[in-house]
GROMACS .gro file of C-alpha atoms in nm:
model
  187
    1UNK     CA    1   0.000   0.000   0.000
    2UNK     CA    2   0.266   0.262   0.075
    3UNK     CA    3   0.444   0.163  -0.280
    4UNK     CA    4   0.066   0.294  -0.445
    5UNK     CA    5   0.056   0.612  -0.253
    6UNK     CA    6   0.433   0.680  -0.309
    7UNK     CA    7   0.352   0.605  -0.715
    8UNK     CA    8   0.023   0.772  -0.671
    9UNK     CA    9   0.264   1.098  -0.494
   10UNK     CA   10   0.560   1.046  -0.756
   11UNK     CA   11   0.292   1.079  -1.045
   12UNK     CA   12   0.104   1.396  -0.919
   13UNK     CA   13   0.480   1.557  -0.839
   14UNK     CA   14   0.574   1.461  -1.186
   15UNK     CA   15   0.235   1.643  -1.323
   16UNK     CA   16   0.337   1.987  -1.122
   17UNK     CA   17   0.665   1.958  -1.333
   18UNK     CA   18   0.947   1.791  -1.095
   19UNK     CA   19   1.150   1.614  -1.350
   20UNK     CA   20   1.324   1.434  -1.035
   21UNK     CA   21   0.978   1.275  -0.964
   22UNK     CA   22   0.922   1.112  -1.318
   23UNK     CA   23   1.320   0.997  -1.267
   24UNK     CA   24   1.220   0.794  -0.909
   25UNK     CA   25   0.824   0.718  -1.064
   26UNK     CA   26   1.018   0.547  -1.335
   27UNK     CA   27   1.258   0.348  -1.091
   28UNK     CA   28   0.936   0.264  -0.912
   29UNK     CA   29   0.696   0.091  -1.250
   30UNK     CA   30   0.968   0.006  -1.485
   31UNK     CA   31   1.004  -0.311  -1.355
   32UNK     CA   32   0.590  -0.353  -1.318
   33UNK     CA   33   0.540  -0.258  -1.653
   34UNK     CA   34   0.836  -0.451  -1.794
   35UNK     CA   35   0.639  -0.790  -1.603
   36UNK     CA   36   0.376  -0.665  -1.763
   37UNK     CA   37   0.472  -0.656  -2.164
   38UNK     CA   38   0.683  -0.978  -2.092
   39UNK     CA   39   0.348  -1.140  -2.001
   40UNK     CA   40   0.177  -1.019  -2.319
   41UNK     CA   41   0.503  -1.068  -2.537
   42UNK     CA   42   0.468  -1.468  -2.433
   43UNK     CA   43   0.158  -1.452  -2.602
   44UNK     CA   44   0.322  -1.289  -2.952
   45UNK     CA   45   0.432  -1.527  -3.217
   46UNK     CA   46   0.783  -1.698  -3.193
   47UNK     CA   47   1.081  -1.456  -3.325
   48UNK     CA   48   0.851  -1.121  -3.316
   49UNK     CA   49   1.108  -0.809  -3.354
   50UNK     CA   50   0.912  -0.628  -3.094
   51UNK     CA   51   1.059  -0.719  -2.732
   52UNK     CA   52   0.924  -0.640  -2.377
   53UNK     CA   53   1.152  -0.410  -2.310
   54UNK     CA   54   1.082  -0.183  -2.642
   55UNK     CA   55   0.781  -0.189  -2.549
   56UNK     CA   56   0.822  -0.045  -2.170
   57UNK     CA   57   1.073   0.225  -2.359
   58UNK     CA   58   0.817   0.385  -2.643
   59UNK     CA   59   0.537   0.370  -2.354
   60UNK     CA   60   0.802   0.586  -2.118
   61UNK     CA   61   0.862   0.784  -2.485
   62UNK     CA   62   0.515   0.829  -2.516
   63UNK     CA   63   0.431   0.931  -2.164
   64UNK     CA   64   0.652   1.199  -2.167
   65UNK     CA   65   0.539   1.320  -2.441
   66UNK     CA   66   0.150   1.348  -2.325
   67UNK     CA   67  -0.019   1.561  -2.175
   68UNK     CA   68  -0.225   1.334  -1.929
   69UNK     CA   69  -0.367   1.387  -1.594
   70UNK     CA   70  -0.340   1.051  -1.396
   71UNK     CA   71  -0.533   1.028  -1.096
   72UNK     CA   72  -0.328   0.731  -0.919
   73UNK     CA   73  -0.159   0.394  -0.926
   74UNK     CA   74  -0.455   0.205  -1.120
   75UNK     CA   75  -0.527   0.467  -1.351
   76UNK     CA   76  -0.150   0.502  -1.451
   77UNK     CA   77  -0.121   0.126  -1.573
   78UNK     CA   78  -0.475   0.130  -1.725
   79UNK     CA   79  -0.299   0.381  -1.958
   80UNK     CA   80   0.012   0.255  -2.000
   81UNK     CA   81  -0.185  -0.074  -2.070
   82UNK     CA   82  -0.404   0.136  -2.335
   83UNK     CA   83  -0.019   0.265  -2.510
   84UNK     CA   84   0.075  -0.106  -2.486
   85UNK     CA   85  -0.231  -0.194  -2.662
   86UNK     CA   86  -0.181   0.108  -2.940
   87UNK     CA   87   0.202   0.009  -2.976
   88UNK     CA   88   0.151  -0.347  -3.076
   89UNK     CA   89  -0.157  -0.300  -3.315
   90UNK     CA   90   0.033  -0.006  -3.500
   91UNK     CA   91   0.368  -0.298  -3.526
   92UNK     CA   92   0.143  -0.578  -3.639
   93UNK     CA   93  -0.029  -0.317  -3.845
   94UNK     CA   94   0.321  -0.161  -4.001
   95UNK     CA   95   0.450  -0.543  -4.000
   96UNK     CA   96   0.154  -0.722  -4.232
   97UNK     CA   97   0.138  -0.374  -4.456
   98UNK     CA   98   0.532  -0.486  -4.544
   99UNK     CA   99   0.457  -0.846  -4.584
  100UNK     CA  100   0.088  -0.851  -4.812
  101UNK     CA  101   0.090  -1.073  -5.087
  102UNK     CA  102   0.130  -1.488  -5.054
  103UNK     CA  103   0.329  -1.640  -4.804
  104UNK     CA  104   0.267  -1.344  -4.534
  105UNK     CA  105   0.336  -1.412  -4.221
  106UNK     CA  106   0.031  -1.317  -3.977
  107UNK     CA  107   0.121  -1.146  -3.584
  108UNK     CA  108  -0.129  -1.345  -3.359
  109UNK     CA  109  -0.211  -1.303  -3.009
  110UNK     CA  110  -0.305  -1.577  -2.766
  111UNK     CA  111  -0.603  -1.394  -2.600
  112UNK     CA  112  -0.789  -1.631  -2.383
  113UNK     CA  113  -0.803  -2.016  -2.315
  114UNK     CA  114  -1.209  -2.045  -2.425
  115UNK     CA  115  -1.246  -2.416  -2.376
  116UNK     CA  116  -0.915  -2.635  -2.384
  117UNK     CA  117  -0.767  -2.498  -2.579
  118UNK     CA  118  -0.604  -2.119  -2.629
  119UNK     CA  119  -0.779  -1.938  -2.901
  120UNK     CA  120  -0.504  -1.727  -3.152
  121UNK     CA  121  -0.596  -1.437  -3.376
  122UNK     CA  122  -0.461  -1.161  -3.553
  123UNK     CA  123  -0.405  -0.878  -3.311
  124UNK     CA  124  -0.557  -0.622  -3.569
  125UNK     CA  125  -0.834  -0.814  -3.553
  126UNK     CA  126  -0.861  -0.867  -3.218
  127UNK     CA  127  -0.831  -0.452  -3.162
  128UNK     CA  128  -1.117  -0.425  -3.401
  129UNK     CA  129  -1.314  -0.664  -3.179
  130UNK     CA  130  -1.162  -0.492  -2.822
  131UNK     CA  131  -1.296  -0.156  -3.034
  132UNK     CA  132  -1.674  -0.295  -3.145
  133UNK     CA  133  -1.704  -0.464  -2.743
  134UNK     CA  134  -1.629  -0.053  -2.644
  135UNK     CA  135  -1.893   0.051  -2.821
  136UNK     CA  136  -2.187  -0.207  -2.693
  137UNK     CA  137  -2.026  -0.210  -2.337
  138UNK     CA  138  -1.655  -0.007  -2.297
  139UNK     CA  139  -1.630  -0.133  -1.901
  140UNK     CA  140  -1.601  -0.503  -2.055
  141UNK     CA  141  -1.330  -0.420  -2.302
  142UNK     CA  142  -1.141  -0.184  -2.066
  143UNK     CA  143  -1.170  -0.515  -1.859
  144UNK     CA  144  -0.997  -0.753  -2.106
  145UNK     CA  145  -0.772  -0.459  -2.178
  146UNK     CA  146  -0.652  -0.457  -1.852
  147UNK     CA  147  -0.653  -0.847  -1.832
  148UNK     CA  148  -0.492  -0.902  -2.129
  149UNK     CA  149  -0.283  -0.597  -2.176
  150UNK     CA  150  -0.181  -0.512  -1.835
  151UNK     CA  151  -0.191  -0.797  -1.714
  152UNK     CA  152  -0.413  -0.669  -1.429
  153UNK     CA  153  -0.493  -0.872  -1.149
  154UNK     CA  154  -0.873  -0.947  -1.087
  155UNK     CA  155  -0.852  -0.760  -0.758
  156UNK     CA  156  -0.696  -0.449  -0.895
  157UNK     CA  157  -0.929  -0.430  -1.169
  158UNK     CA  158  -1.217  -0.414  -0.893
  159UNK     CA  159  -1.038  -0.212  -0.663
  160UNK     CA  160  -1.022   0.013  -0.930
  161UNK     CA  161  -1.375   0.019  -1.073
  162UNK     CA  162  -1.517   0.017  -0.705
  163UNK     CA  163  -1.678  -0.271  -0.759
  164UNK     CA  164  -1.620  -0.650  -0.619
  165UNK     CA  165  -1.425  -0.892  -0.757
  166UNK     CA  166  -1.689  -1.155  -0.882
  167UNK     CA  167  -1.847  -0.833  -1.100
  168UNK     CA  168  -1.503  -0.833  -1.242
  169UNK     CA  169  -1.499  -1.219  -1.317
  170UNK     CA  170  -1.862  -1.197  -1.461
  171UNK     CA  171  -1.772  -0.924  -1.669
  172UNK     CA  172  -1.450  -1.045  -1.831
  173UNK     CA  173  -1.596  -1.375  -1.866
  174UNK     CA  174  -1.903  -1.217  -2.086
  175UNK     CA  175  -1.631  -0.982  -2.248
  176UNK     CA  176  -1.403  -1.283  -2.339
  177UNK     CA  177  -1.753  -1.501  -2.514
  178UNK     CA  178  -1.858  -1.204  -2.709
  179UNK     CA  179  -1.482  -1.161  -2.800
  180UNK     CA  180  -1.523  -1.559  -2.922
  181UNK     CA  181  -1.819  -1.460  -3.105
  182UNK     CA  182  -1.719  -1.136  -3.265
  183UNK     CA  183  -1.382  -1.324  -3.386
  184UNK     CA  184  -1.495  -1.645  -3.504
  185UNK     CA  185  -1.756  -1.482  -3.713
  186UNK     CA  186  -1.425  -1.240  -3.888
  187UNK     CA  187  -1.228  -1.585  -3.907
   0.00000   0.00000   0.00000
């Protein structure tokens, strides 16, 4: 708990312009976020170019370039999760665009076990599904999101939606058959 209000601290220092705060915030998530990119790179096809910790860097790029207000800890990682999310669906996006034609190699994403076994897609097509499940219900998808992405923990999901952690469960469970749905019907 004292690690959340010190990040929580660190990130509304680092809003009010101390540079020294987004040095120790950084000292203090790099390693969180790094856990969590590894855990979503595991999921990426064998020999992808993009590795966990380019990922972690262009989301610390990107942070400092934006102009964000984060109102603690939770809310942070939900949007580093979110630049996670945007920095692997522009790769796979720049990666297929190079290799269209026969013989082209497709970036899937392991997204959920539905069943025995773990379902693969395309991870363009599985941000145009995350992106149609925001539009019928966006607390689902920022769910999976945060699941997937983050690798959020059902507790910290719940904790940070003020809600309990079976809602959670219900929810990403729902999220994760409509995903099944929306994707076997683009397959």
């Amino acid at each position: 708990m004292k690690k959340d209000r010190d990040i929580t601290q660190l990130l509304r220092d680092w809003q009010s312009g101390s540079e020294q705060a987004f040095n120790d915030l950084s000292k203090l998530v790099y390693s969180e976020l790094h856990r969590r990119a590894q855990k979503h790179m595991s999921y990426e096809r064998a020999g992808h170019t993009l590795q966990a910790t380019a990922l972690v860097n262009e989301v610390f790029i990107d942070l400092l370039h934006a102009q964000l207000d984060f109102a603690d800890r939770a809310h942070f990682y939900r949007l580093a999760s979110n630049m996670m999310r945007r920095i692997l669906v522009d790769h796979a996006r720049a990666h297929t665009s190079q290799k269209r034609g026969a013989g082209a190699n497709h970036i899937t994403l392991v997204d959920y076990k539905y069943g025995d076994k773990p379902v693969s897609h395309d991870v363009v097509e599985l941000d145009a599904a995350l992106s149609a499940l925001a539009k019928f219900d966006k607390r689902k998808a920022e769910i999976l999101e945060l699941q997937f992405f983050a690798g959020s923990s059902v507790r910290d999901i719940a904790q940070f939606y003020a809600v309990s952690p079976r809602t959670i469960e219900r929810d990403g469970q729902f999220g994760k058959a409509w995903l099944h749905r929306e994707l076997s019907v683009a397959g």
